[in-house]
XYZ file of C-alpha atoms in Angstrom:
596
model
C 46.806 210.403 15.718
C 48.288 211.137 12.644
C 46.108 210.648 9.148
C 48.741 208.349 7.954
C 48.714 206.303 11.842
C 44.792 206.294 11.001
C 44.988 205.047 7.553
C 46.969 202.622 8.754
C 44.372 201.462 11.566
C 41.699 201.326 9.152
C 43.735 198.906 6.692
C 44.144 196.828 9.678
C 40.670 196.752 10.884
C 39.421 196.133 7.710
C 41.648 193.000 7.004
C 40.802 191.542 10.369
C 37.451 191.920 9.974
C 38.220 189.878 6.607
C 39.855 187.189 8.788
C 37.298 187.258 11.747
C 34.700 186.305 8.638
C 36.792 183.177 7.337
C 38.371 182.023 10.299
C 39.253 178.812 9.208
C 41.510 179.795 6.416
C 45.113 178.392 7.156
C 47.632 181.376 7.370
C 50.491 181.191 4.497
C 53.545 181.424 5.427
C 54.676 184.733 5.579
C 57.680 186.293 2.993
C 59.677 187.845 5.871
C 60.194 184.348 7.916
C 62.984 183.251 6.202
C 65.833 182.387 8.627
C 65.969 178.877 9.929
C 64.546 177.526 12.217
C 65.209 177.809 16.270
C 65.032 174.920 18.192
C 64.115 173.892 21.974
C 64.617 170.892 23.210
C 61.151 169.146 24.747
C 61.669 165.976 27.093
C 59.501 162.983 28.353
C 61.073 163.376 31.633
C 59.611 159.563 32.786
C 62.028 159.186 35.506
C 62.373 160.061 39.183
C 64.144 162.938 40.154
C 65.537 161.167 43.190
C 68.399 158.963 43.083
C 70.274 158.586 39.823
C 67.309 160.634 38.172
C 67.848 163.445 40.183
C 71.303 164.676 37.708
C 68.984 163.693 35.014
C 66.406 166.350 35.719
C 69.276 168.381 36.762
C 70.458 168.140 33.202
C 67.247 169.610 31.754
C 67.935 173.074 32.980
C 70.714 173.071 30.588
C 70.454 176.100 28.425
C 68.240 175.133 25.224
C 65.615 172.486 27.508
C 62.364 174.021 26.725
C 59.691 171.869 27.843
C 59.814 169.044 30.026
C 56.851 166.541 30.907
C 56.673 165.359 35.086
C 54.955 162.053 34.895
C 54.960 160.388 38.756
C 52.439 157.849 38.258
C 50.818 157.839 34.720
C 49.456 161.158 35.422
C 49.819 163.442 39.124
C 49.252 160.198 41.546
C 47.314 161.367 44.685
C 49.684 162.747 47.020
C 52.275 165.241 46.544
C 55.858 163.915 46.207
C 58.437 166.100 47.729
C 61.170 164.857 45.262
C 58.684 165.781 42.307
C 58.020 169.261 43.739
C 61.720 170.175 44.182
C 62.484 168.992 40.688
C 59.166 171.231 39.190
C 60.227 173.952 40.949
C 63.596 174.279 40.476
C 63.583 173.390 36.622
C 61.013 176.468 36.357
C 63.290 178.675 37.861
C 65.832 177.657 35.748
C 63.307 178.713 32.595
C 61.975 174.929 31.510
C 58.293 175.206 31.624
C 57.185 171.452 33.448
C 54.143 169.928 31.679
C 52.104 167.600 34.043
C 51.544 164.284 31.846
C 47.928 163.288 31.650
C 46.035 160.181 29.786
C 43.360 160.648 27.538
C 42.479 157.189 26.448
C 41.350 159.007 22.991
C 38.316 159.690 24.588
C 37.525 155.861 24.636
C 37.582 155.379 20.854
C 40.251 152.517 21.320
C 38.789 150.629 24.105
C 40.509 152.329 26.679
C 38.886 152.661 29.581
C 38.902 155.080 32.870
C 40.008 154.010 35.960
C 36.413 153.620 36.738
C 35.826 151.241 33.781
C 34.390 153.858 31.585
C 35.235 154.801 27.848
C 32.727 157.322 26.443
C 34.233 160.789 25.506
C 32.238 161.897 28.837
C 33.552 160.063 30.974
C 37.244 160.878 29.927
C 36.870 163.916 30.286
C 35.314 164.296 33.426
C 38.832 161.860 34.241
C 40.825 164.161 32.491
C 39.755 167.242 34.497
C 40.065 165.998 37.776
C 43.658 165.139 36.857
C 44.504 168.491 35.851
C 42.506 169.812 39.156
C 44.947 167.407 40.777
C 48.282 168.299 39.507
C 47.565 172.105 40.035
C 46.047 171.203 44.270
C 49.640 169.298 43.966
C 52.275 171.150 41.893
C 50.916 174.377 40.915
C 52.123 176.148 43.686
C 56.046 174.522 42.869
C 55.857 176.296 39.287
C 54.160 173.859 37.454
C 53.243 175.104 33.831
C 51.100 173.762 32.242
C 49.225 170.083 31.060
C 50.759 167.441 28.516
C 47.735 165.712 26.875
C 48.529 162.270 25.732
C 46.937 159.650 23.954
C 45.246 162.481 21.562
C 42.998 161.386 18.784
C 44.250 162.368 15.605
C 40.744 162.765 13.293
C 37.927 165.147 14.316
C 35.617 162.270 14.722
C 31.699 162.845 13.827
C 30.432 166.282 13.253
C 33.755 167.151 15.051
C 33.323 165.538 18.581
C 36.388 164.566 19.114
C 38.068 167.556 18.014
C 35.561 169.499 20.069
C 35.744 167.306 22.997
C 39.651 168.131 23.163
C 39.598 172.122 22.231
C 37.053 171.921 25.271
C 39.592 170.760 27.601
C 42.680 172.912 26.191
C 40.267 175.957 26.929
C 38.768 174.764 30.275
C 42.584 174.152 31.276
C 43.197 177.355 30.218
C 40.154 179.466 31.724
C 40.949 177.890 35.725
C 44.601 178.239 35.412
C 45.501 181.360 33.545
C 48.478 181.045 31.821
C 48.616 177.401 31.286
C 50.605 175.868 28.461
C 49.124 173.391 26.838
C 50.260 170.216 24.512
C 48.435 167.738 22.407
C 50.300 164.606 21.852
C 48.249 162.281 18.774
C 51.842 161.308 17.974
C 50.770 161.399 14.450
C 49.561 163.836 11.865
C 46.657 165.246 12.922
C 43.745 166.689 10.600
C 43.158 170.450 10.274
C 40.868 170.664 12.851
C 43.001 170.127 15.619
C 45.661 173.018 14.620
C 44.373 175.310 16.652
C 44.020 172.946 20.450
C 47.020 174.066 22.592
C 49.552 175.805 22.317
C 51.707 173.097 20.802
C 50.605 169.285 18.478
C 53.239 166.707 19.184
C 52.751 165.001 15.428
C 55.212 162.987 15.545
C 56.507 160.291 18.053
C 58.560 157.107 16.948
C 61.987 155.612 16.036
C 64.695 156.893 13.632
C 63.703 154.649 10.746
C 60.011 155.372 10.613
C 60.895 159.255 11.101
C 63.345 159.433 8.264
C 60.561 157.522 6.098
C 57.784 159.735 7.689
C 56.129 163.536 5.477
C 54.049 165.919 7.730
C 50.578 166.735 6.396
C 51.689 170.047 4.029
C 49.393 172.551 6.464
C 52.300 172.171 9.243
C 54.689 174.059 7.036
C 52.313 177.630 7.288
C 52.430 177.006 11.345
C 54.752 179.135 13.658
C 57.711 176.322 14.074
C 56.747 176.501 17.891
C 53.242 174.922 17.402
C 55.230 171.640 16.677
C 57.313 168.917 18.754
C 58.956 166.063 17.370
C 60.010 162.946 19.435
C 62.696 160.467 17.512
C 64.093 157.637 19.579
C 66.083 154.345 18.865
C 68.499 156.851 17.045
C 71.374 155.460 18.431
C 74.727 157.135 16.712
C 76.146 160.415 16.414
C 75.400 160.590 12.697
C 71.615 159.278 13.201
C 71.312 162.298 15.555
C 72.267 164.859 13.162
C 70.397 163.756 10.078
C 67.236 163.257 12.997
C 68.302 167.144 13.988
C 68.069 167.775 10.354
C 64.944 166.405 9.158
C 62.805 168.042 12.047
C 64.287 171.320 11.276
C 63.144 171.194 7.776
C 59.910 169.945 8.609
C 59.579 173.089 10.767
C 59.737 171.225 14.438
C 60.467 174.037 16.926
C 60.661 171.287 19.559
C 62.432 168.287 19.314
C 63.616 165.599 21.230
C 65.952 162.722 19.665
C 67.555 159.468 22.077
C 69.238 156.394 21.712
C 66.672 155.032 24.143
C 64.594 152.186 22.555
C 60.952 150.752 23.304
C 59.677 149.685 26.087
C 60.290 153.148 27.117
C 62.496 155.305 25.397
C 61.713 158.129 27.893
C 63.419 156.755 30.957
C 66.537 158.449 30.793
C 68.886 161.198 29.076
C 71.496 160.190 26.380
C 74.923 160.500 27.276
C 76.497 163.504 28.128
C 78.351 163.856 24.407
C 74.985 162.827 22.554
C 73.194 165.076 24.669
C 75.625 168.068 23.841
C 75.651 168.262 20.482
C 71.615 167.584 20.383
C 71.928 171.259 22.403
C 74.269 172.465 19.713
C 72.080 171.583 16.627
C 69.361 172.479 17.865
C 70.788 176.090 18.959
C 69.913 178.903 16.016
C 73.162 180.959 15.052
C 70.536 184.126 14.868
C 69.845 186.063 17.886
C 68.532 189.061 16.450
C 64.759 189.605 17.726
C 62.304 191.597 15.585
C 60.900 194.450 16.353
C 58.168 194.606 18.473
C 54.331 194.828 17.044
C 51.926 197.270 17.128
C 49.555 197.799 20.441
C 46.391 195.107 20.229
C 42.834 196.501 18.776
C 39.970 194.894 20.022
C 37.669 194.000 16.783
C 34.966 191.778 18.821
C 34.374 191.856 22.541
C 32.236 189.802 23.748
C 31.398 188.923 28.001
C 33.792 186.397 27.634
C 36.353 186.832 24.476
C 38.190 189.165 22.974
C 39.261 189.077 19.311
C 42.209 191.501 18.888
C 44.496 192.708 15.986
C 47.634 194.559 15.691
C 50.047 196.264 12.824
C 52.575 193.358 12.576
C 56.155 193.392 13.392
C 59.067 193.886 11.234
C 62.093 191.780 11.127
C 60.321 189.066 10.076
C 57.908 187.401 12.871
C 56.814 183.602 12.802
C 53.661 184.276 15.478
C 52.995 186.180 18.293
C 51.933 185.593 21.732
C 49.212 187.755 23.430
C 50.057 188.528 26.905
C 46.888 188.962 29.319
C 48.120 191.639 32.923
C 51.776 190.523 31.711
C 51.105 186.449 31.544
C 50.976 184.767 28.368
C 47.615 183.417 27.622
C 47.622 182.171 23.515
C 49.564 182.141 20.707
C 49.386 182.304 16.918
C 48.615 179.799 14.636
C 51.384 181.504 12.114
C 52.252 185.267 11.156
C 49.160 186.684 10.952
C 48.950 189.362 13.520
C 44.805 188.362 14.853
C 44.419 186.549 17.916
C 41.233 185.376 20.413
C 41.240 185.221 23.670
C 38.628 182.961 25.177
C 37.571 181.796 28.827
C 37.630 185.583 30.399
C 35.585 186.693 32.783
C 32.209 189.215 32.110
C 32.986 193.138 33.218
C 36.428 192.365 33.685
C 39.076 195.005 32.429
C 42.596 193.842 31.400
C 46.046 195.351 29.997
C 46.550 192.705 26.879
C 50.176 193.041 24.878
C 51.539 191.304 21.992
C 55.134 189.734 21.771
C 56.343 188.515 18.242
C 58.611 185.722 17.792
C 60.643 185.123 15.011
C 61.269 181.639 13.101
C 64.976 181.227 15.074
C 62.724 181.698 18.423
C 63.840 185.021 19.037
C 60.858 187.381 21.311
C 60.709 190.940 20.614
C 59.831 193.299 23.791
C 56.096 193.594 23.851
C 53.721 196.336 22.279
C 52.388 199.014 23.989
C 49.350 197.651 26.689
C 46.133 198.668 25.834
C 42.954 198.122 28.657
C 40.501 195.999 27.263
C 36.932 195.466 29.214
C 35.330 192.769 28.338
C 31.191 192.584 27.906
C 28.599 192.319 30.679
C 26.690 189.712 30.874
C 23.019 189.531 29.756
C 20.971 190.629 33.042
C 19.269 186.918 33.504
C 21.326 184.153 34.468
C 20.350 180.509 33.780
C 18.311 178.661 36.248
C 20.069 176.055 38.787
C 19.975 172.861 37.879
C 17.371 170.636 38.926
C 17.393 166.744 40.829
C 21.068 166.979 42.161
C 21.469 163.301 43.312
C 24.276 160.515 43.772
C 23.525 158.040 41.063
C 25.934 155.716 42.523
C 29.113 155.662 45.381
C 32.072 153.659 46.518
C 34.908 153.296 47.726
C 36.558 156.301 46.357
C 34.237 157.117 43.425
C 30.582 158.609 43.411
C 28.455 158.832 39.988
C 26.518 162.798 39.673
C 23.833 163.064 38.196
C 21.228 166.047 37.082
C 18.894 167.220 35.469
C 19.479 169.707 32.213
C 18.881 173.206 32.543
C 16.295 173.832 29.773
C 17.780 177.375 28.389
C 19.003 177.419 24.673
C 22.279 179.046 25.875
C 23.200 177.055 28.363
C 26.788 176.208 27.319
C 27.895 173.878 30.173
C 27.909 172.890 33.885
C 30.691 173.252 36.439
C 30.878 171.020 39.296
C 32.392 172.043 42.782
C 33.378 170.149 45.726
C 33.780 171.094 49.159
C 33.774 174.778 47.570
C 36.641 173.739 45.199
C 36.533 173.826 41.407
C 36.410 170.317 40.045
C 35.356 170.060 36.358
C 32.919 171.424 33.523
C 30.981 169.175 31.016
C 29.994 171.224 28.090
C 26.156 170.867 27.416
C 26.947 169.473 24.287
C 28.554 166.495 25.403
C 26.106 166.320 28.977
C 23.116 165.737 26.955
C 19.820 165.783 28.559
C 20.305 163.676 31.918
C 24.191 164.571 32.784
C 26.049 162.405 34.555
C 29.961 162.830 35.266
C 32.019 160.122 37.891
C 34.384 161.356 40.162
C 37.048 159.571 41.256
C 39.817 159.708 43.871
C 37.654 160.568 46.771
C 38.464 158.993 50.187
C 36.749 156.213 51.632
C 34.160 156.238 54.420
C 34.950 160.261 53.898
C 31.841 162.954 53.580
C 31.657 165.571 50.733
C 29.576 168.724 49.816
C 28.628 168.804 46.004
C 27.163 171.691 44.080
C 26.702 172.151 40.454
C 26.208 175.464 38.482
C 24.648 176.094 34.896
C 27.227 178.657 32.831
C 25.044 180.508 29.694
C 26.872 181.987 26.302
C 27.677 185.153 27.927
C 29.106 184.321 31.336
C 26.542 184.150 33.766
C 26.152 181.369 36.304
C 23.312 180.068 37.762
C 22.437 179.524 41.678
C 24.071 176.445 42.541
C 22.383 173.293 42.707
C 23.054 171.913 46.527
C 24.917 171.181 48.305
C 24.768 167.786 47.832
C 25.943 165.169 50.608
C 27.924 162.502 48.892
C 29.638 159.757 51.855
C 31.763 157.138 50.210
C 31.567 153.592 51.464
C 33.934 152.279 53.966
C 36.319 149.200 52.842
C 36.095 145.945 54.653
C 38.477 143.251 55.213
C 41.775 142.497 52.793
C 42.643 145.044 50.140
C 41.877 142.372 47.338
C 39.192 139.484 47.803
C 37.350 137.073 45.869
C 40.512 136.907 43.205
C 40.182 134.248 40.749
C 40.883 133.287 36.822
C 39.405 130.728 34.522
C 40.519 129.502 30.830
C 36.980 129.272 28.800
C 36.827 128.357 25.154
C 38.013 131.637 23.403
C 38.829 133.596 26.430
C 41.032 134.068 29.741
C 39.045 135.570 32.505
C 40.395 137.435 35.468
C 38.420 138.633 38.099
C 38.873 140.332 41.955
C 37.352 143.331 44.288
C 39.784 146.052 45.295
C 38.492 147.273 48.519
C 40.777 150.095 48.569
C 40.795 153.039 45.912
C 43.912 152.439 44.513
C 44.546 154.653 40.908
C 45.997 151.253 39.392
C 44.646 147.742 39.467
C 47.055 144.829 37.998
C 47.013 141.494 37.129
C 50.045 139.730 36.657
C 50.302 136.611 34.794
C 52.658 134.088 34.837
C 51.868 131.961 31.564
C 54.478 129.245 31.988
C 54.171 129.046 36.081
C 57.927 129.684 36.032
C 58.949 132.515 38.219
C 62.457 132.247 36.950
C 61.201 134.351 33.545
C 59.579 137.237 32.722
C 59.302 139.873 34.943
C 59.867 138.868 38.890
C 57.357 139.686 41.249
C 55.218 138.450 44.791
C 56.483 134.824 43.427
C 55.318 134.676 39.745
C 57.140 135.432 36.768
C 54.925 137.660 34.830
C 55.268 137.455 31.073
C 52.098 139.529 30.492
C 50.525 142.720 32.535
C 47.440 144.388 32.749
C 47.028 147.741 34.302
C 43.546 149.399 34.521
C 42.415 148.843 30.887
C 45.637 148.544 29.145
C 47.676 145.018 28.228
C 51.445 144.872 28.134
C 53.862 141.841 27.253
C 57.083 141.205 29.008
C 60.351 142.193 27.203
C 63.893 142.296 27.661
C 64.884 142.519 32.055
C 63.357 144.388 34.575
C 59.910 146.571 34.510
C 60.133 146.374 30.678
C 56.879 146.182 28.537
C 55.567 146.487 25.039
C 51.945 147.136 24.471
C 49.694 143.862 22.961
C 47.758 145.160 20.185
C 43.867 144.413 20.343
C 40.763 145.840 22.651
C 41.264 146.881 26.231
C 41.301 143.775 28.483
C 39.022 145.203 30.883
C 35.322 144.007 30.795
C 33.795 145.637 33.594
C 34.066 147.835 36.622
C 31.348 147.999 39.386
C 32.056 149.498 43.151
C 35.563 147.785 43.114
C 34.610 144.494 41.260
C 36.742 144.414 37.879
C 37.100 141.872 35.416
C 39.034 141.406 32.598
C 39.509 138.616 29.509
C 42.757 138.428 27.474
C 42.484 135.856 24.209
C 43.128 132.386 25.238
C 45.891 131.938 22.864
C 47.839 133.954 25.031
C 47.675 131.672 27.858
C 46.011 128.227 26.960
C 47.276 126.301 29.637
C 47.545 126.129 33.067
C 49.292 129.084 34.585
C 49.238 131.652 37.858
C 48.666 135.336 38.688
C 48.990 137.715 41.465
C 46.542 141.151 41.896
C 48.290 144.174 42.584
C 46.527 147.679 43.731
C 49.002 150.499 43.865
C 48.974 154.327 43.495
C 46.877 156.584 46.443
C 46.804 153.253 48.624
C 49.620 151.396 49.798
C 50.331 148.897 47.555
C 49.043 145.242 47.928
C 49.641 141.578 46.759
C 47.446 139.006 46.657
C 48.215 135.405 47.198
C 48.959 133.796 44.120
C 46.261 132.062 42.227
C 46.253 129.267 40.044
C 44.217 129.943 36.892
C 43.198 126.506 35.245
C-alpha cells in the first residue's frame, strides 16, 4: 500500500466513522450528480397474463420496463397459476424484476382488517409474512423478485411503531430471501423515517390533476432518483403525458408510470401502443456513459449479524450505490454517500461483498474489487426455548399460536416454523409478553407440526419449542350457512358462516332489488360490495368499483362466522344480497336473501 493509498483509507475511515455516529443525517445531494435524470418505467401489472392480457405482459419486457407488480388475487392466492408463472418468468428473463403485490391494511390503523378479522399491527404482520412465504413456495422458483408492499402508512406512528413495524418486514423479507427487492407503496409523502424501508417509496399515486398540483416533501430531492416511483393516471392525451413525464423527472422519480386509465382501476391495462411509446422515449436518458467504478468495501463495524462498510467513492458523478453480497444485490444507498449496512446475515459466515455505483441517468459502473468479509460469532449462550407452546384457537383453515416470552433482555424476536418450513418472525417488541400470531391458509381437517424458536441480538437461536400438533377442523354441510341481513335503526347488518377457507368473503347487495343495475351477479344487481373488511360502490359497467369512505364494514370474525354493518343510509329499504367465498376454495353462491 502506498502512503498516499493509506492516507486515503484513513480519510475514509475517519468520515465513516463520522457518519456511523449520526446516522440519521439526510445525505445532500452530491456536486457531481448533475445530469438528468434516468428513468424506468414501473407497472401495476393488475391483469391476467392469459387471454388479451397475455400481449399486455408481453409488452412489459419492452426495453425501459423496470419493475412490474404480479397481483393474481389481491396478493399470491393459494395455488400456483401456470399462466402467472410463465408470465414471472419470462418477464425476468427479459430483465423486469416482478414484484409480488401484498396488502398491508396500514397495519390496522384504518379499520382494515385481516382475513381473519384482525387489525392490530401484530396481526398484519403475521398476515403479511405468510403472504410473502406464499408467493416465494409459489413463484420464487419462476424468477420472482421481490415484494410490493401496499397500503403503507405514511407517519411513523407512536415512538415509531409503525415505521418500525414496516422496516421489520422489509428486513425479514430480505434476511429469508436474499436478494429481494423491496417497495413501499404509502402513495403519499411519507415522513423521514420511512426513507430508509426498501429499496424503493412509491410517494406518489393519483390522477394528472392532483399530480400537477402535488410538491414532494424537500428530503426526496437528496435521495438517489431510484429510491422513488411515481404513479399518474387519468392522464389521458399526448400532451398530459409529457408534462406528467416532466414533472416526475424534476421531482427526481427514477420510476414512473403515467396512463390514460381512470378509477375504478387504472391498473388494468397498458395505454395504447403510441402512448405507450413515447412514455418509453421520455423516460429514456440521452446519457449512457457509466461512472467509474468505486473503491473495494471496508468493513467499519462487524457485528454476528451486520456489516457496516465504506468505500472511496466513484468518479463520474454517482447518485448511490448498490452493495452486492457473493455477486447478488442485497441494499442500496439512500443517496451518494459511499456507507452502507448490511443487516439480516448470518453469525461466522464469510462473504465476498462489492459495490456498484449508479449514476443519476441510471447508468451502473462494473463493480469494485471483492473483499471477504466474516461476520461475528455469536455470544456462546443461546436464548432459552420458549415456554407453553399451545393452540389458542383452530378452524377451518386458521389456528391462533400462542407462547410464552422468553425472559432474556436480548431476545430480539421469535420465528415460527411449520412442518419444518420457515413461516414468519414477530419481533419481541411487537410480541409483548404472551405472543400470539394467527395463521391462516391452512387446510381443513389437515394435521400440522409447529415449532417456535427464540433469536437473541447476536444471532443465536434457541432449542425449538415443539413440535406442536395443530389439526384444523373439518367443514360440514354447504359452503355458506346461516346467511341473513337485517335493517336496525342506524345500521345494516350482514351476517353468514363460511365453512370453507376461502381467502375472500363477499357480500353483495342489491339496494334497489333490481338485478337489471349495478353490477350482475347469482341474480342480484349489486350496487355495493364488501370483500373481507373493505366496502366498494358500484360504478360505471362490469367489475367496476370505487372505495366508500368510512370504517371497515366488518364487525367480527370467529371460526368462519363474520359479520358486517354498513350505515343504513346506504340501504334503508328493503333490498337483497347474495354471499360469495372465492380464492383457495372453489367459489360459492348462496341463495339470495331478502334483507328487510
Amino acid at each position: 500500500m502506498s502512503r498516499r493509498h493509506g492516507r486515503g483509507r484513513a480519510r475514509l475511515l475517519a468520515a465513516a466513522l463520522a457518519l456511523v455516529v449520526a446516522p440519521l443525517a439526510m445525505p445532500a445531494p452530491a456536486a457531481a450528480t448533475t445530469g438528468g435524470v434516468g428513468q424506468r418505467l414501473a407497472v401495476p401489472a393488475y391483469f391476467y397474463p392469459g387471454g388479451d392480457g397475455a400481449a399486455l405482459w408481453q409488452r412489459l419486457t419492452a426495453q425501459g420496463t423496470g419493475i412490474a407488480v404480479a397481483n393474481p388475487f389481491s396478493g399470491p392466492g393459494k395455488t400456483r397459476d401456470p399462466g402467472y408463472a410463465a408470465a414471472i418468468a419470462a418477464a425476468g428473463a427479459a430483465g423486469v424484476t416482478v414484484l409480488g403485490y401484498v396488502p398491508t391494511g396500514y397495519l390496522g390503523t384504518t379499520g382494515r382488517a385481516t382475513r381473519l378479522g384482525e387489525t392490530t399491527p401484530a396481526a398484519w404482520s403475521a398476515q403479511v409474512q405468510q403472504d410473502i412465504e406464499t408467493w416465494y413456495r409459489l413463484y420464487g422458483g419462476d424468477g420472482l423478485g421481490g415484494v410490493f408492499f401496499d397500503e403503507v402508512q405514511n407517519v411513523c406512528g407512536p415512538d415509531g411503531a409503525y415505521a418500525r413495524t414496516y422496516r421489520a418486514l422489509d428486513e425479514h423479507t430480505r434476511a429469508w430471501h436474499r436478494g429481494a427487492f423491496t417497495v413501499i407503496n404509502p402513495g403519499i409523502g411519507t415522513e423521514r423515517c420511512y426513507a430508509d424501508i426498501g429499496d424503493v417509496i412509491l410517494t406518489f399515486e393519483g390522477t394528472y390533476e392532483s399530480y400537477v398540483e402535488w410538491e414532494p416533501p424537500a428530503w426526496h430531492r437528496a435521495l438517489d432518483p431510484r429510491r422513488l416511483w411515481h404513479l399518474v393516471h387519468a392522464t389521458g392525451t399526448l400532451e398530459r403525458l409529457d408534462e406528467a413525464m416532466r414533472l416526475s423527472e424534476r421531482r427526481n422519480a427514477g420510476y414512473v408510470y403515467v396512463t390514460p386509465d381512470v378509477l375504478a382501476n387504472p391498473w388494468d391495462s397498458l395505454p395504447p401502443e403510441e402512448y405507450w411509446q413515447r412514455q418509453l422515449a421520455a423516460a429514456a436518458s440521452p446519457d449512457r456513459v457509466p461512472p467509474r467504478a468505486p473503491g473495494a468495501p471496508l468493513p467499519i463495524r462487524v457485528t454476528p449479524t451486520e456489516v457496516t462498510l465504506a468505500w472511496l467513492p466513484a468518479t463520474g458523478g454517482a447518485a448511490g450505490y448498490d452493495v452486492l453480497v457473493d455477486g447478488v444485490r442485497v441494499a442500496g444507498t439512500l443517496g451518494a454517500e459511499p456507507l452502507a449496512t448490511i443487516r439480516g446475515l448470518d453469525p461466522g459466515r464469510r462473504h465476498q461483498v462489492s459495490v456498484v455505483a449508479r449514476d443519476r441517468a441510471g447508468n451502473a459502473s462494473a463493480p469494485s474489487r471483492a473483499v471477504p468479509v466474516t461476520t461475528a460469532r455469536p455470544d456462546p449462550r443461546p436464548p432459552a426455548a420458549p415456554a407453553g407452546l399451545r393452540a389458542a384457537d383452530t378452524g377451518v383453515a386458521h389456528a391462533r399460536l400462542a407462547w410464552t416470552a422468553v425472559p432474556e433482555r436480548d431476545v430480539v424476536g421469535y420465528e415460527v416454523h411449520l412442518d419444518g418450513a420457515r413461516l414468519l418472525a414477530l419481533p419481541a417488541w411487537l410480541a409483548g409478553a404472551e405472543p400470539e400470531v394467527p395463521i391462516s391458509g391452512l387446510e381443513p381437517g389437515t394435521t400440522y407440526a409447529v415449532t417456535v424458536v427464540a433469536r437473541d441480538a447476536s444471532g443465536n437461536t434457541s432449542p425449538a419449542a415443539g413440535p406442536l400438533t395443530v389439526t384444523t377442523t373439518v367443514p360440514t354441510g354447504d359452503p355458506i350457512t346461516d346467511e341473513g341481513g337485517t335493517i336496525g335503526a342506524t345500521a345494516v347488518t350482514y351476517a353468514a358462516t363460511f365453512n370453507l377457507p376461502f381467502d375472500f368473503h363477499h357480500v353483495f347487495v342489491d339496494t334497489d332489488s333490481d338485478a337489471a343495475t349495478g353490477f350482475a351477479t347469482a341474480g342480484v344487481g349489486a350496487d355495493l360490495l364488501i370483500e373481507n373488511g373493505w366496502f366498494y360502490r358500484h360504478t360505471g359497467t362490469g367489475w367496476s368499483w370505487t372505495p366508500v369512505d368510512g370504517p371497515s364494514p366488518l364487525v367480527s370474525s370467529v371460526d368462519g362466522r363474520y359479520a358486517w354493518e354498513i350505515p343504513v343510509a346506504l340501504a334503508p329499504a328493503p333490498h337483497r344480497v347474495v354471499f360469495h367465498g372465492a380464492g383457495s376454495s372453489p367459489e360459492y353462491y348462496s341463495p339470495v336473501v331478502d334483507v328487510h
